PDB file of C-alpha atoms in Angstrom:
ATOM      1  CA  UNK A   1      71.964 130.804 117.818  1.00 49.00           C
ATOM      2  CA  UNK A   2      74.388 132.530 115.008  1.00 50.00           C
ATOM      3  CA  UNK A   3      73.684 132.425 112.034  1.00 53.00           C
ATOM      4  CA  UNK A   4      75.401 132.064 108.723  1.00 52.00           C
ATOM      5  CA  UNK A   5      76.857 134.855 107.210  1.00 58.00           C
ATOM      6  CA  UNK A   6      74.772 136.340 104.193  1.00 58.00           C
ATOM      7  CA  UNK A   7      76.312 135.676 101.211  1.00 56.00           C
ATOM      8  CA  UNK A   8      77.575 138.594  98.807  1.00 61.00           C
ATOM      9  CA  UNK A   9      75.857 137.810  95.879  1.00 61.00           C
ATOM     10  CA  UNK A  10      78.419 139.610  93.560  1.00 58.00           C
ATOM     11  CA  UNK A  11      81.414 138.417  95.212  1.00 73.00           C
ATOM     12  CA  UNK A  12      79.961 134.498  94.983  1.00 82.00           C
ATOM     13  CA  UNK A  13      78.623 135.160  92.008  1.00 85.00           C
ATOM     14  CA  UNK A  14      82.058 134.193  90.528  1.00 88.00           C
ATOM     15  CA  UNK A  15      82.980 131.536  92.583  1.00 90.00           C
ATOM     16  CA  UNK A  16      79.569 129.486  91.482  1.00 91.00           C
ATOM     17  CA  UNK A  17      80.388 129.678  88.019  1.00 92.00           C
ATOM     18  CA  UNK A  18      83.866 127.933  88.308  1.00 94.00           C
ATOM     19  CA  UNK A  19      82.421 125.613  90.453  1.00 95.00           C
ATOM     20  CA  UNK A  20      79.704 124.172  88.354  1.00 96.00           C
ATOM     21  CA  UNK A  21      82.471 125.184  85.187  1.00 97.00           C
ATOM     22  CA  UNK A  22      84.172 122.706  86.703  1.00 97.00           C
ATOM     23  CA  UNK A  23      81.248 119.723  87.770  1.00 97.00           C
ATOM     24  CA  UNK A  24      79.856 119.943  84.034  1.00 97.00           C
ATOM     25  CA  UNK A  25      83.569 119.640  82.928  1.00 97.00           C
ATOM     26  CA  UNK A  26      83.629 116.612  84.546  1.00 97.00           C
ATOM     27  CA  UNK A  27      80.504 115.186  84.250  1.00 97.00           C
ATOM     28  CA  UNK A  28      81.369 115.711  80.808  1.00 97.00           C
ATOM     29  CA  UNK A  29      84.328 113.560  81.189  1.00 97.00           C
ATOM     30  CA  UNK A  30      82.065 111.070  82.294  1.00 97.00           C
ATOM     31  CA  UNK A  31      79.750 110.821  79.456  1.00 96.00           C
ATOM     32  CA  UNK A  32      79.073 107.145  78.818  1.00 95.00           C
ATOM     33  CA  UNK A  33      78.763 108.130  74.881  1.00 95.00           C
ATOM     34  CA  UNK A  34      81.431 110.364  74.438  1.00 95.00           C
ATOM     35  CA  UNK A  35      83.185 111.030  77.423  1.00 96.00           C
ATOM     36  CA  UNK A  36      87.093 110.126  77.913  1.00 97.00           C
ATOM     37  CA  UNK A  37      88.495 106.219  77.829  1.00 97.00           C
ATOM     38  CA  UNK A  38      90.263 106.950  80.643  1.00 97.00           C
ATOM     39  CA  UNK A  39      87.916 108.928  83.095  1.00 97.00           C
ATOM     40  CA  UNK A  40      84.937 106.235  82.321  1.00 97.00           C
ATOM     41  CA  UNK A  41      87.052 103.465  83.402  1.00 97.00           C
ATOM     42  CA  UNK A  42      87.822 104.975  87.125  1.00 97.00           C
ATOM     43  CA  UNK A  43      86.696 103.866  89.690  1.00 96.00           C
ATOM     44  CA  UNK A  44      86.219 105.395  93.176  1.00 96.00           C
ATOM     45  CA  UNK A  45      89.255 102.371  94.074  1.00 95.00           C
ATOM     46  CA  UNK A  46      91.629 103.229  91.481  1.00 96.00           C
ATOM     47  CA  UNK A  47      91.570 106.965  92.114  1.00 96.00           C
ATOM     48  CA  UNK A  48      93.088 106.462  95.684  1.00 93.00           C
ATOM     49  CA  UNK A  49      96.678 106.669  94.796  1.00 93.00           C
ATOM     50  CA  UNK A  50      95.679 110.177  92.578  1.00 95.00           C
ATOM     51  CA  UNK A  51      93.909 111.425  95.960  1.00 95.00           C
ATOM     52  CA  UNK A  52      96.860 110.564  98.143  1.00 91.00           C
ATOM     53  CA  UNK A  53      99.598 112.546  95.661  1.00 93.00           C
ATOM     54  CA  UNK A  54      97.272 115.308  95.186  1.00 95.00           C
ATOM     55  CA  UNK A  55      96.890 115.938  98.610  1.00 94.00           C
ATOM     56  CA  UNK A  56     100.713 115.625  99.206  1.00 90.00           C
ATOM     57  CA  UNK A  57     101.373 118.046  96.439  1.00 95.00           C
ATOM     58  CA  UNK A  58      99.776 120.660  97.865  1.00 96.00           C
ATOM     59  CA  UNK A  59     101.432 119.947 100.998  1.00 91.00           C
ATOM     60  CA  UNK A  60     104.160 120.292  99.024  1.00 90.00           C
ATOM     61  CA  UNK A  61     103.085 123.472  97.499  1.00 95.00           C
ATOM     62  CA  UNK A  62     102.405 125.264 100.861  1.00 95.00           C
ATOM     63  CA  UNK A  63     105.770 124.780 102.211  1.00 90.00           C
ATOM     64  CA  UNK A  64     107.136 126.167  99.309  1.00 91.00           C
ATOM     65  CA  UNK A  65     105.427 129.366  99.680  1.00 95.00           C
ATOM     66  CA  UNK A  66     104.582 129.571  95.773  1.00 96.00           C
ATOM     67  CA  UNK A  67     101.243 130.880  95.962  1.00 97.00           C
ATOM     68  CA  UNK A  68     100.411 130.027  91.849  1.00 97.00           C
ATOM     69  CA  UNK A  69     101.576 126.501  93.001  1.00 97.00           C
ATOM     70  CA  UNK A  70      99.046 126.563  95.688  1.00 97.00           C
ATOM     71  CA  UNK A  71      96.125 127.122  93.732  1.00 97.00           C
ATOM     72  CA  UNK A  72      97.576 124.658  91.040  1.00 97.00           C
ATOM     73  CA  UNK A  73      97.391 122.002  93.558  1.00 97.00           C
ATOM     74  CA  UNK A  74      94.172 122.887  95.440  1.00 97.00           C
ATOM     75  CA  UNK A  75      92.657 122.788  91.956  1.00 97.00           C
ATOM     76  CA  UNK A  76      93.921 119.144  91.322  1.00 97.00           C
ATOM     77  CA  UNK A  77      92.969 118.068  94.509  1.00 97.00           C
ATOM     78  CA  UNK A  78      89.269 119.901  94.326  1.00 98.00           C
ATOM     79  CA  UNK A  79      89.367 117.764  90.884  1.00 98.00           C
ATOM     80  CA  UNK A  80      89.896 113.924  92.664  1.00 97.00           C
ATOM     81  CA  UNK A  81      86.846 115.003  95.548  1.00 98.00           C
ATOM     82  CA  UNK A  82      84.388 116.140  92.113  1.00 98.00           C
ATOM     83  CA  UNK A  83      85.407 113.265  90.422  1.00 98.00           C
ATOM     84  CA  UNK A  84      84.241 110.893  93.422  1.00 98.00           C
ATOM     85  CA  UNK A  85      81.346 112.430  93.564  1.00 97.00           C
ATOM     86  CA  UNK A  86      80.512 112.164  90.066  1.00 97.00           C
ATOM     87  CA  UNK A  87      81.271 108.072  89.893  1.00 97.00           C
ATOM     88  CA  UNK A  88      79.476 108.023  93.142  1.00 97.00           C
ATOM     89  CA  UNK A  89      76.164 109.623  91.564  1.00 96.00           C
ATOM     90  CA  UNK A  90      76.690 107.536  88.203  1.00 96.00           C
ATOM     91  CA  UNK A  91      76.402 104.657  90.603  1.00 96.00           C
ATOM     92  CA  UNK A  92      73.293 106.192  92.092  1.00 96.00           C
ATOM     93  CA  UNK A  93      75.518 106.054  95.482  1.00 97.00           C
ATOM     94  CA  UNK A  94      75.145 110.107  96.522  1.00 97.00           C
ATOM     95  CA  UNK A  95      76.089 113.344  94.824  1.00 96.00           C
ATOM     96  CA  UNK A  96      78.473 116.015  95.262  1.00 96.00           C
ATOM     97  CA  UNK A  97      75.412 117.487  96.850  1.00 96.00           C
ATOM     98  CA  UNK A  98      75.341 115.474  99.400  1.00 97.00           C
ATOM     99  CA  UNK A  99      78.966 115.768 100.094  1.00 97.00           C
ATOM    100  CA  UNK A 100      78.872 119.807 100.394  1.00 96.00           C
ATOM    101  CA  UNK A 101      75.611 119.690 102.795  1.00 96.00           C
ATOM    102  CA  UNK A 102      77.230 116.627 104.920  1.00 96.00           C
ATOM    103  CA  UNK A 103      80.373 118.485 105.281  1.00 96.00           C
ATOM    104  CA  UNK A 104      78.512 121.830 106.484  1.00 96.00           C
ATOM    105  CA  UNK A 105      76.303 120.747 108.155  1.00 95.00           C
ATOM    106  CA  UNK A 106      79.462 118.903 110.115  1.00 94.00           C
ATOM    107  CA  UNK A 107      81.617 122.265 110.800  1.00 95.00           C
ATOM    108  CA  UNK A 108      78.123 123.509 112.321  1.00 95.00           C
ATOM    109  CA  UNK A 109      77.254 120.527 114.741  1.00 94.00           C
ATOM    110  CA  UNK A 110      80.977 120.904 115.417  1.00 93.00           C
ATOM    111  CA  UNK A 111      81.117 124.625 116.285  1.00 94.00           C
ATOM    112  CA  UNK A 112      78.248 125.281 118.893  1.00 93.00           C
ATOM    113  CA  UNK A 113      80.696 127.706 120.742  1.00 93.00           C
ATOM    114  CA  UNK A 114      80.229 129.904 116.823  1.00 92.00           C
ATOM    115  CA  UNK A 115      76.692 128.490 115.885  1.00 93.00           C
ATOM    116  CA  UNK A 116      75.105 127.621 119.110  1.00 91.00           C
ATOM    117  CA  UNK A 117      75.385 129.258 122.837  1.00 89.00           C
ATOM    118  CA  UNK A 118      78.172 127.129 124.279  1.00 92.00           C
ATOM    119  CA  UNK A 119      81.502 129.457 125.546  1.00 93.00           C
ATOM    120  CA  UNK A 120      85.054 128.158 124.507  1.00 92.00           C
ATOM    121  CA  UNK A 121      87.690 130.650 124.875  1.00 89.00           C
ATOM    122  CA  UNK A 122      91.170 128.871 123.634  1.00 93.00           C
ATOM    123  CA  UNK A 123      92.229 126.178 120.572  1.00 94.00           C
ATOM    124  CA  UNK A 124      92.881 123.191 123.218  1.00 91.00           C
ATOM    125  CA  UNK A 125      89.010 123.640 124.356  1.00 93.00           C
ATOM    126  CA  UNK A 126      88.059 123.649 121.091  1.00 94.00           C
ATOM    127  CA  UNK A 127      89.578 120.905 119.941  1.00 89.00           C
ATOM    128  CA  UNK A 128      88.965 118.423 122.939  1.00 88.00           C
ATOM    129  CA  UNK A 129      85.574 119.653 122.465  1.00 92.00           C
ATOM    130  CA  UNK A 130      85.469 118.514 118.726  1.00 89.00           C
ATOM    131  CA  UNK A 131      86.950 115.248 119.995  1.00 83.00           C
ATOM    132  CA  UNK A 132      84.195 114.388 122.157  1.00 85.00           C
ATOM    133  CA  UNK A 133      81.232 115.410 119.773  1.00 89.00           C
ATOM    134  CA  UNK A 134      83.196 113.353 116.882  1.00 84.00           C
ATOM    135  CA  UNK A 135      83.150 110.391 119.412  1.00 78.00           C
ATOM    136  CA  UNK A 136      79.406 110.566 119.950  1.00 82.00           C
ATOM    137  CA  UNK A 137      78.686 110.337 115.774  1.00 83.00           C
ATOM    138  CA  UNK A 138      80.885 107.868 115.945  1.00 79.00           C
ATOM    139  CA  UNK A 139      78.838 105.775 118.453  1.00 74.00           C
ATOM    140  CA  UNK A 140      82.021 104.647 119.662  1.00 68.00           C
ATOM    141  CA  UNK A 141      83.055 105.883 122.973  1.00 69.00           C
ATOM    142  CA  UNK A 142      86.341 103.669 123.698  1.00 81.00           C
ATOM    143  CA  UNK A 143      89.712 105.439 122.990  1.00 85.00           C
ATOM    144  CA  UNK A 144      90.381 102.148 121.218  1.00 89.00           C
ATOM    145  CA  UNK A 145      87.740 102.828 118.685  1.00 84.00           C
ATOM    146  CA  UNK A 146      89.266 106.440 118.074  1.00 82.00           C
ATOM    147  CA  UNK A 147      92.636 104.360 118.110  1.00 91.00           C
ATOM    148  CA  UNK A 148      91.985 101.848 115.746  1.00 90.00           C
ATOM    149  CA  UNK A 149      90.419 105.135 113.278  1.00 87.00           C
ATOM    150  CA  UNK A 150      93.728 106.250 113.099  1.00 89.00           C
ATOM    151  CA  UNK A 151      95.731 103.564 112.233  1.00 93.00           C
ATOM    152  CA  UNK A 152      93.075 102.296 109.529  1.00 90.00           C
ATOM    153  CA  UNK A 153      93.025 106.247 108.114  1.00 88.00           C
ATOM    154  CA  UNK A 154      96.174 107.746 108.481  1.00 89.00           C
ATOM    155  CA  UNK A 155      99.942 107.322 107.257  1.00 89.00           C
ATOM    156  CA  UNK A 156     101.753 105.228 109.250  1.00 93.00           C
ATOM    157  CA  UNK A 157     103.923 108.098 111.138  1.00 94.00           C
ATOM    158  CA  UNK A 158     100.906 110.011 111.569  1.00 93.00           C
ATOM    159  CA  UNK A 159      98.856 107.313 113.230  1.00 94.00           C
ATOM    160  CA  UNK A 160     101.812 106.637 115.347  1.00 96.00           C
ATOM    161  CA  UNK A 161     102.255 109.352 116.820  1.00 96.00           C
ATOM    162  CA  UNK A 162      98.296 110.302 117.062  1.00 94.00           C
ATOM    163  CA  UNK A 163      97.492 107.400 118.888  1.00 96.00           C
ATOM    164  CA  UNK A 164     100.809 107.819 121.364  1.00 97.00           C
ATOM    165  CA  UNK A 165      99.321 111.485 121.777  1.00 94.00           C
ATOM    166  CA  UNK A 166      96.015 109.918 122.815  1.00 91.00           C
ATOM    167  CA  UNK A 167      97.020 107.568 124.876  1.00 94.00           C
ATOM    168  CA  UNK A 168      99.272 109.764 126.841  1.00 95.00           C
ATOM    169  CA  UNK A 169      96.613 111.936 127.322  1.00 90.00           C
ATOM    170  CA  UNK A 170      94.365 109.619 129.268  1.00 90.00           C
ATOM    171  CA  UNK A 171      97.538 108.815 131.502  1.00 93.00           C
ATOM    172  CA  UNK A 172      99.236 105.741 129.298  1.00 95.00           C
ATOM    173  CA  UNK A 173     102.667 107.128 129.309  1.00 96.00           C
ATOM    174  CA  UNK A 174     106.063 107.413 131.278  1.00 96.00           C
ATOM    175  CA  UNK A 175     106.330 109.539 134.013  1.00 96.00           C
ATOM    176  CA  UNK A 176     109.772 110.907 132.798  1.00 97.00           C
ATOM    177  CA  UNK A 177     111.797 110.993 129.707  1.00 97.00           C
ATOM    178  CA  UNK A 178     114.153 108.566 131.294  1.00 97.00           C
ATOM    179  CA  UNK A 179     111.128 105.650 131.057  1.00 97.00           C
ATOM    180  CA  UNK A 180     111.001 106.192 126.899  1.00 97.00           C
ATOM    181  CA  UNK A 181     114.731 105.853 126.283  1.00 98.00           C
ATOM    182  CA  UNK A 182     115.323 103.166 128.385  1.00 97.00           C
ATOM    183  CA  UNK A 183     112.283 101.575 126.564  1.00 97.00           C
ATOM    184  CA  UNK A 184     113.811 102.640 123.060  1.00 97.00           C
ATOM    185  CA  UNK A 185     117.199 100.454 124.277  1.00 97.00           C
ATOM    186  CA  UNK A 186     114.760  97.274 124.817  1.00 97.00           C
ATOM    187  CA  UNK A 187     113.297  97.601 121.637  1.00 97.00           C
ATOM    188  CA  UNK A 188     116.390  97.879 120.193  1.00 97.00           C
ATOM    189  CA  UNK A 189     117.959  94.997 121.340  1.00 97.00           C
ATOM    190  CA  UNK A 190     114.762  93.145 120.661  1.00 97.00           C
ATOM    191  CA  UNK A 191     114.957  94.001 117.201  1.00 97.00           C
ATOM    192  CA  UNK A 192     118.348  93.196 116.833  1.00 96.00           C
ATOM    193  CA  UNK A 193     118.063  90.017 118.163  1.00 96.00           C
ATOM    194  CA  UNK A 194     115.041  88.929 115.769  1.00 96.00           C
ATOM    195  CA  UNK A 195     117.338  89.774 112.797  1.00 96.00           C
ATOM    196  CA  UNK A 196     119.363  86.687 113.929  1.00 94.00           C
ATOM    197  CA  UNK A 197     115.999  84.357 114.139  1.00 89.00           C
ATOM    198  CA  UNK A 198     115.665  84.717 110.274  1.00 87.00           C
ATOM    199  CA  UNK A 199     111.948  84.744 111.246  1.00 93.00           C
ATOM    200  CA  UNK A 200     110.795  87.904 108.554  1.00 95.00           C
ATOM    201  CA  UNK A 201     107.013  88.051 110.462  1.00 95.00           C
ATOM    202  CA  UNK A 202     109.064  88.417 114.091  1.00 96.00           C
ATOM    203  CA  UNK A 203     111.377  91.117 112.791  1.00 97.00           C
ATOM    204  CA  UNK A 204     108.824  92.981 111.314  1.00 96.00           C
ATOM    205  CA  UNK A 205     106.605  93.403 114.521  1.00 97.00           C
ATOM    206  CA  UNK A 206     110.143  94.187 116.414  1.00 97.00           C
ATOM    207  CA  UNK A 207     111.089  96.891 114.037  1.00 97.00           C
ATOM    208  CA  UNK A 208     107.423  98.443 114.348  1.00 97.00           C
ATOM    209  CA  UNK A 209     108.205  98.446 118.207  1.00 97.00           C
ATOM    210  CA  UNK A 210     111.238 100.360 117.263  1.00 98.00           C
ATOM    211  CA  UNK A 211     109.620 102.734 115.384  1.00 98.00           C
ATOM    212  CA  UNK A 212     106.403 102.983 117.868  1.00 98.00           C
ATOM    213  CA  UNK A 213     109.068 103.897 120.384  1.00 98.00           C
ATOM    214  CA  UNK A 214     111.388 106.854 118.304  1.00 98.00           C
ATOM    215  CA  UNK A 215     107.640 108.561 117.757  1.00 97.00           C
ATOM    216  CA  UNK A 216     106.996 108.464 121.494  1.00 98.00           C
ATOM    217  CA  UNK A 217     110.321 109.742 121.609  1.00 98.00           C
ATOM    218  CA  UNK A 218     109.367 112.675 119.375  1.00 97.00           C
ATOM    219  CA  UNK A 219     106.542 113.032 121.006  1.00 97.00           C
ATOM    220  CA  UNK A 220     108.363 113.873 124.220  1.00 97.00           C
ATOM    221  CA  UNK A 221     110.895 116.183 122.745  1.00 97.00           C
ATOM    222  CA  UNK A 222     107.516 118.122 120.704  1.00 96.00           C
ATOM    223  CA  UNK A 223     109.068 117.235 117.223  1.00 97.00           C
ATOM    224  CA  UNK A 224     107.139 115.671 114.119  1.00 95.00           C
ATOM    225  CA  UNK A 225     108.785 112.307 113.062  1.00 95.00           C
ATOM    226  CA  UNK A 226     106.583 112.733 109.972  1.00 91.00           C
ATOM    227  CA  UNK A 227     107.965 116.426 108.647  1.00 90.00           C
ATOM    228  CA  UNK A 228     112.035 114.758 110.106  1.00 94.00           C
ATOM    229  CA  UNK A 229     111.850 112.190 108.205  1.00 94.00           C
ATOM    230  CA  UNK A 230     110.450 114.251 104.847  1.00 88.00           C
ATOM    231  CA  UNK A 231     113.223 116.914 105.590  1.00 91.00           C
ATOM    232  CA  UNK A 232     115.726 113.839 105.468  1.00 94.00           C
ATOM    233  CA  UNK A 233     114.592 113.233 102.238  1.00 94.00           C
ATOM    234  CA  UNK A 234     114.998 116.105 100.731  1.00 91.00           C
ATOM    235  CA  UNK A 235     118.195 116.763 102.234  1.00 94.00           C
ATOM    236  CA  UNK A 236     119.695 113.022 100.985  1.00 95.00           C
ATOM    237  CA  UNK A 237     118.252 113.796  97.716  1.00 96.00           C
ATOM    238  CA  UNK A 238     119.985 117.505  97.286  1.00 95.00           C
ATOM    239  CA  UNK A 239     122.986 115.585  98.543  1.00 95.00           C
ATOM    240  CA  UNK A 240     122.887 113.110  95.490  1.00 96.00           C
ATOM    241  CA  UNK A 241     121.916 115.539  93.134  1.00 96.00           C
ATOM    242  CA  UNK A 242     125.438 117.066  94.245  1.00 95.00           C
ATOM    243  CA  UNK A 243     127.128 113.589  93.876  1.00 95.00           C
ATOM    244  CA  UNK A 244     125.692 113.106  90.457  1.00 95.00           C
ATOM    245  CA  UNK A 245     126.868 116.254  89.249  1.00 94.00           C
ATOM    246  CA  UNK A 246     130.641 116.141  89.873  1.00 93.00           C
ATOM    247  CA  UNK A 247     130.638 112.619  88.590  1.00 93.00           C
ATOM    248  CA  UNK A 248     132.326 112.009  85.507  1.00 93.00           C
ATOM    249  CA  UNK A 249     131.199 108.463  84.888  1.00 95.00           C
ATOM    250  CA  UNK A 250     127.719 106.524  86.002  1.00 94.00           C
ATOM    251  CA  UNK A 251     127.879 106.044  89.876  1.00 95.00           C
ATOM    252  CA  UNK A 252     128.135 102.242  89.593  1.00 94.00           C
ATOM    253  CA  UNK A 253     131.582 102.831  88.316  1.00 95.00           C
ATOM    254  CA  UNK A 254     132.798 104.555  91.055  1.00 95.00           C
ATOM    255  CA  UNK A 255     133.869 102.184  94.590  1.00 95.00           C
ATOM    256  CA  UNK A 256     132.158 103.559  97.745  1.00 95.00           C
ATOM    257  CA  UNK A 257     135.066 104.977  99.158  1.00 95.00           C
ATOM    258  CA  UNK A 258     135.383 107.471  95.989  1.00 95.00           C
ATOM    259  CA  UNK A 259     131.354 108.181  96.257  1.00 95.00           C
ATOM    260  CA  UNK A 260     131.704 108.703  99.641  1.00 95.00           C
ATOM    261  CA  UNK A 261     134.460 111.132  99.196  1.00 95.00           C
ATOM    262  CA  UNK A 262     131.646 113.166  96.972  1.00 95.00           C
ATOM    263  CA  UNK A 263     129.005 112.584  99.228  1.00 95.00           C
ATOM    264  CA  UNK A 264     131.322 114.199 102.173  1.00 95.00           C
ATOM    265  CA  UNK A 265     131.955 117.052  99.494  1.00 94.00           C
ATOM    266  CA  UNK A 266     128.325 117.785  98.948  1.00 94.00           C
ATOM    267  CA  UNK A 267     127.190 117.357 102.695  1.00 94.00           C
ATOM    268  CA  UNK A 268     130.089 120.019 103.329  1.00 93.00           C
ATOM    269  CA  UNK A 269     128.702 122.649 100.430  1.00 91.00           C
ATOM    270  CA  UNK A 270     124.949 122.202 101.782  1.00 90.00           C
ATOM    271  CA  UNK A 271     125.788 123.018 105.401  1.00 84.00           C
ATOM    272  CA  UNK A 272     127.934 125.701 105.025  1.00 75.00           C
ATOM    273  CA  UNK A 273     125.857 128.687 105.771  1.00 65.00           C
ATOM    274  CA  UNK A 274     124.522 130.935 103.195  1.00 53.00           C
ATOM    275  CA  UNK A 275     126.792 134.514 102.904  1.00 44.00           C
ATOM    276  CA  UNK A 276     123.063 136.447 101.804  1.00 43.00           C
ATOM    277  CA  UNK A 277     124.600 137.441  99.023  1.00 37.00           C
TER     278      UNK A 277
END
């Protein structure tokens, strides 16, 4: 079996220090006698919405490529997972301890083709390898166990299009291209006639058949509804910033045929391509 690399005690050395810097920083925080307002009244349920913009900040960060941004935001995030830990162990629940072996001791049960004797030679083994060990901890063997994990854990568009992944890959799926967009015309005309019904609970489910079907869509054509849908975004929102900045009154002043003159104007300066000067 391989073993764990030995660790350079200089180059650690370091790395320790800000670590448990950090942990007695917080724990400090946490001080029941003179520890912050705030931090003391956290609770492992009211930090959720800090761990979710964290981690989509340094999303955020990577794309951009700003590598001081990056650490910024892998430093706030590193913050929400110590600050768990440290309302977990005030509770007497488990300590950041625990976390650190848990997780380690996962990437080695994980990796037997690195730790252990078993030959994988490309990513796709590896990772339907992964798949089947996670299933085992799981005690759950049924795709519709792994199926209902993602939907309960994941953002919406990411759950979609995991579990239309999954389920294409045990055979679930059309046998051409053809089979998905005629199925995205049924659900559209579904969904379009629940919007007549007035029935908000039927239109609902019909639009998330809609949606269901544009990510299998995606998932035909290999594109990410998730990162489409985020570039959108930030494309509408450059595109208003534009619209905002020519205007010479508030917006609400304007009639939409006049804003959508600017919008036209600022969708036409965005696109054209850049000279590289």
């Amino acid at each position: 079996m391989s073993s764990l690399p030995e660790t350079d005690n200089l180059s650690y050395k370091g790395i320790l220090e800000a670590l448990n810097h950090l942990i007695t920083v917080v724990a400090r925080l946490r001080d029941p006698e003179s520890g912050c307002p705030w931090d003391l009244a956290q609770t492992p349920a009211t930090l959720i919405p800090y761990v979710i913009e964290e981690a989509y900040e340094v999303v955020a960060a990577i794309k951009s490529g700003d590598k001081t941004a990056i650490a910024e935001e892998l430093g706030d995030l590193l913050l929400q997972v110590v600050l768990q830990a440290q309302i977990a162990s005030d509770e007497g629940n488990f300590s950041l301890e625990e976390v650190a072996r848990g997780i380690t001791d996962k990437l080695i049960r994980r990796h037997p083709h690195v730790f252990g004797e078993l030959s994988l030679e490309n990513p796709e083994q590896v990772r339907q390898n992964w798949e089947k060990i996670k299933a085992e901890e799981k005690n759950d063997p049924t795709i519709s166990g792994k199926l209902t994990r993602y939907a309960q854990t994941l953002p919406p568009l990411i759950g979609a299009m995991k579990i239309s992944r999954q389920a294409a890959r045990v055979g679930f799926d059309w046998e051409n291209i053809a089979g998905v967009w005629e199925k995205f015309g049924e659900e559209l005309a579904e969904w379009q006639e629940s919007l007549e019904s007035g029935d908000k609970e039927h239109q609902q489910a019909e639009l998330g058949d809609l949606l269901f079907t544009i990510v299998n869509l995606a998932r035909w054509y290999d594109l990410d509804p998730s990162i489409a849908l985020q570039e959108t975004n930030l494309r509408f929102i450059q595109r208003f910033s534009l619209v905002e900045s020519v205007a010479e009154k508030p917006l609400h002043d304007y009639t939409l045929e006049e804003l959508t003159v600017f919008w036209q104007q600022a969708k036409a300066k965005l696109d054209q391509p850049s000279s590289g000067q």
